[in-house]
Short mmCIF file of C-alpha atoms in Angstrom, two decimals:
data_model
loop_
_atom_site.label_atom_id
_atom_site.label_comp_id
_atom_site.label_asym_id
_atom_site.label_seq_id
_atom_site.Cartn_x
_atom_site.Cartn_y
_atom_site.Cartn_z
CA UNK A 1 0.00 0.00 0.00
CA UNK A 2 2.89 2.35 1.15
CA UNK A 3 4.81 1.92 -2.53
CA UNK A 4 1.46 2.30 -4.41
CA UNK A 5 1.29 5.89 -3.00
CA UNK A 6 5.12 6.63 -3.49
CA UNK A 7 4.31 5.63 -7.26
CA UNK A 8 1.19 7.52 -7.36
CA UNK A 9 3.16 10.72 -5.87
CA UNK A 10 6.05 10.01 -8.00
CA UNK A 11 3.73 10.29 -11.07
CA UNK A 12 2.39 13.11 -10.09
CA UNK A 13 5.15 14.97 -9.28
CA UNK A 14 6.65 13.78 -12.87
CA UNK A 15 3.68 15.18 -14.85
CA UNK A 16 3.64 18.38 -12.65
CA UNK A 17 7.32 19.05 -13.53
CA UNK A 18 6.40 17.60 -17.81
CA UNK A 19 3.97 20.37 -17.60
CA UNK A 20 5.85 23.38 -16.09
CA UNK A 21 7.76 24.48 -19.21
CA UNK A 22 4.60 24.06 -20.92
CA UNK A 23 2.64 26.27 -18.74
CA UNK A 24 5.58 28.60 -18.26
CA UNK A 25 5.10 28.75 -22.51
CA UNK A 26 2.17 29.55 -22.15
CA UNK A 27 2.67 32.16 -19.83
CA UNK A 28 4.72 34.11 -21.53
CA UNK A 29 2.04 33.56 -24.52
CA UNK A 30 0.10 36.25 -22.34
CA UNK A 31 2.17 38.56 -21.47
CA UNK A 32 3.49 41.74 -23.34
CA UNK A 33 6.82 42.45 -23.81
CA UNK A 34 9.12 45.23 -23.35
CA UNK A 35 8.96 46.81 -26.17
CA UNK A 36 5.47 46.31 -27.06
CA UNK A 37 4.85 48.45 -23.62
CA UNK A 38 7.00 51.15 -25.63
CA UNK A 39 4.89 50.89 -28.43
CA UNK A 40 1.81 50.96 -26.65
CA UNK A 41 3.03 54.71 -25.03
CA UNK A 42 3.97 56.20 -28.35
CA UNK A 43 0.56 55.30 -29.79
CA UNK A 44 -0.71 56.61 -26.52
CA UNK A 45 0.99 59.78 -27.03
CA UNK A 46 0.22 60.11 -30.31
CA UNK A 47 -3.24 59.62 -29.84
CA UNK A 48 -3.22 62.67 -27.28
CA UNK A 49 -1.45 64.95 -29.81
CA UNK A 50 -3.94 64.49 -32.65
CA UNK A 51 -7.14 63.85 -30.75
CA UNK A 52 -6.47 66.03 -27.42
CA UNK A 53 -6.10 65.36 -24.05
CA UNK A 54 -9.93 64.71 -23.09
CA UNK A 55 -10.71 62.53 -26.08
CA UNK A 56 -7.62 60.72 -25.71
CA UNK A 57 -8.39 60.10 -21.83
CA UNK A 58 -12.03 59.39 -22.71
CA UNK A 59 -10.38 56.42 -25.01
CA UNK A 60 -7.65 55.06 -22.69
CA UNK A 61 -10.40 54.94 -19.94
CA UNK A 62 -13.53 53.63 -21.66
CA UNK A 63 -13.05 52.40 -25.03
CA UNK A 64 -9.21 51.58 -25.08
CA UNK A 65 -9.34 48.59 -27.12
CA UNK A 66 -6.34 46.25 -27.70
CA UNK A 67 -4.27 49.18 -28.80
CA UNK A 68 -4.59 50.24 -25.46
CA UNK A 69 -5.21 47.30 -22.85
CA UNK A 70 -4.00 43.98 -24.41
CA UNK A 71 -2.45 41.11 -22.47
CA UNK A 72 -1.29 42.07 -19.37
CA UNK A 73 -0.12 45.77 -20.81
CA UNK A 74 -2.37 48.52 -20.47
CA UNK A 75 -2.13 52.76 -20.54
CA UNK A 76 -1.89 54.75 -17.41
CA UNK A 77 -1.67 58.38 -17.38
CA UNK A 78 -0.57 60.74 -14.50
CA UNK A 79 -0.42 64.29 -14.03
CA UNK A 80 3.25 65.45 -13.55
CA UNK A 81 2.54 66.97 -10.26
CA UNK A 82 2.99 66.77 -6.38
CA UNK A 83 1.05 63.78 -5.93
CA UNK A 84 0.91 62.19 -9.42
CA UNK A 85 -2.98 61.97 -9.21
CA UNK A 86 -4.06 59.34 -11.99
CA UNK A 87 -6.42 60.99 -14.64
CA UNK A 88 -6.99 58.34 -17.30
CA UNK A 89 -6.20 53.94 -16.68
CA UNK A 90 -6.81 51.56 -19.47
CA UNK A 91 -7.86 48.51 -16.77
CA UNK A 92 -9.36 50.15 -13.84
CA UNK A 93 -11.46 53.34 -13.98
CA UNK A 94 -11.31 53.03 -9.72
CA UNK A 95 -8.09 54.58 -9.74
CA UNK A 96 -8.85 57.85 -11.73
CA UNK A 97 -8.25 60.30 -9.06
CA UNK A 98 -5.99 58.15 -7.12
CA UNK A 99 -2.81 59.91 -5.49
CA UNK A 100 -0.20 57.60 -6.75
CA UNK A 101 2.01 58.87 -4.45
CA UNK A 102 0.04 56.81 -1.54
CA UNK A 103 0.33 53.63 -4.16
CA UNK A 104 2.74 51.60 -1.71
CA UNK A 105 4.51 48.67 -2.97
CA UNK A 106 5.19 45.51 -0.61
CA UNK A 107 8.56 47.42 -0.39
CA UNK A 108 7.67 50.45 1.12
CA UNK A 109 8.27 51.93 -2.43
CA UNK A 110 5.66 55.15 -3.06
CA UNK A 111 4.86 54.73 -7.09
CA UNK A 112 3.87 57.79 -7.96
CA UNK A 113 7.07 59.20 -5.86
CA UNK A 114 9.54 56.67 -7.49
CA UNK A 115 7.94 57.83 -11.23
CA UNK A 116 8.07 61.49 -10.36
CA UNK A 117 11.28 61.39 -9.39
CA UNK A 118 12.18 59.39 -12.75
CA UNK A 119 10.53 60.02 -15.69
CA UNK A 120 12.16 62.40 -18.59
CA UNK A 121 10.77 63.42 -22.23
CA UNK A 122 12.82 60.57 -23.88
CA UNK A 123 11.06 57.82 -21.51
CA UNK A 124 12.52 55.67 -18.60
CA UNK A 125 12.28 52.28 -16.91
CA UNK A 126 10.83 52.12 -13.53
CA UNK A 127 10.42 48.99 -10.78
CA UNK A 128 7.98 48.38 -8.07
CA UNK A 129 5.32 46.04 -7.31
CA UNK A 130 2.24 45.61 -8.88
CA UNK A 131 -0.50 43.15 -8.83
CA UNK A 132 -0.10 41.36 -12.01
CA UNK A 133 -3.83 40.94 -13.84
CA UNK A 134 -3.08 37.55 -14.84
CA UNK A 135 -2.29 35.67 -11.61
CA UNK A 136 -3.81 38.38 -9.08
CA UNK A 137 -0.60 38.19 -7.17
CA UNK A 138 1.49 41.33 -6.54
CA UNK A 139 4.62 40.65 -8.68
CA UNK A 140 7.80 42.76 -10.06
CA UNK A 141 6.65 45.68 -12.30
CA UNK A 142 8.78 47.80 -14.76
CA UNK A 143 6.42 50.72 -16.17
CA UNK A 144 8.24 52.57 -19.60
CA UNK A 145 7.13 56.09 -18.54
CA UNK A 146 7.28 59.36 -20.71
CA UNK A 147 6.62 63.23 -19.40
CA UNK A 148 4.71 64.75 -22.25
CA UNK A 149 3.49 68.44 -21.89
CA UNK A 150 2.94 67.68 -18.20
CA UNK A 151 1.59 64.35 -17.73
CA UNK A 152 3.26 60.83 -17.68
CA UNK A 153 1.92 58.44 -19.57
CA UNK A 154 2.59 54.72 -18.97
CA UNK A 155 2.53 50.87 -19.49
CA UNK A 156 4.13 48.19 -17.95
CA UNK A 157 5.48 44.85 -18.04
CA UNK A 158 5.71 42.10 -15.19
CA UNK A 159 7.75 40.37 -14.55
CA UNK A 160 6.80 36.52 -12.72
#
């Protein structure tokens, strides 16, 4: 009786760790890349040049589409100002309004702080924790961020 449950566990175990690199595939199957998370805050950016600011918020908010919210990447949009307050989120109209400077990472990080202090006209990478849409568990987060004419528009990429 004993050995049948060994085997039993050892088969298990075996077609847990045959399916891992499979699942792990398909993973990253979901997930955006780098450089798609670029992509997705030129377009972004774009989008607010030749549309405007409120149709281009109205967009990113409530109609943004897979140009705007695909896989795990989606647009955020802060105001570059004490307190970062979010004005426009591709996944989760809740946070419009939000300080992102009291958006506190399991690190103690402050988000809107850490961008603030970071983010330039040419774009920059920065880390914190995020709750990743795809496994609900907060996970590593690097957001491309880009000041344009006083707000910071962003998309991220996590990383499991």
């Amino acid at each position: 009786m004993k050995n049948n449950i060994t085997v039993k566990i050892a088969l298990i175990v075996s077609v847990l760790l045959l399916a891992a690199p499979a699942f792990a595939d398909e993973q990253k199957k979901k997930r955006g890349t780098p450089a798609q998370a670029q992509a997705m805050v030129a377009k972004a950016v774009a989008l607010f040049e030749k549309e405007g600011m409120k149709a281009a918020f109205d967009r990113f908010t409530n109609r943004p589409g897979a140009e705007f919210n695909h896989l795990d990447l989606y647009i955020f949009v802060l105001r570059a100002e004490k307190g970062a307050r979010i004005v426009s989120h591709a996944q989760s109209r809740l946070l419009i309004g939000t300080n992102a400077s009291t958006l506190i990472d399991p690190g103690g990080l402050s988000i809107g702080r850490a961008i603030l202090d970071k983010v330039k006209p040419e774009g920059v990478w920065v880390d914190y924790g995020w709750k990743d849409p795809l496994t609900g568990k907060v996970a590593p987060k690097s957001s491309w961020v880009v000041l344009h004419k006083g707000y910071i528009f962003g998309c991220g990429v996590h990383k499991p």
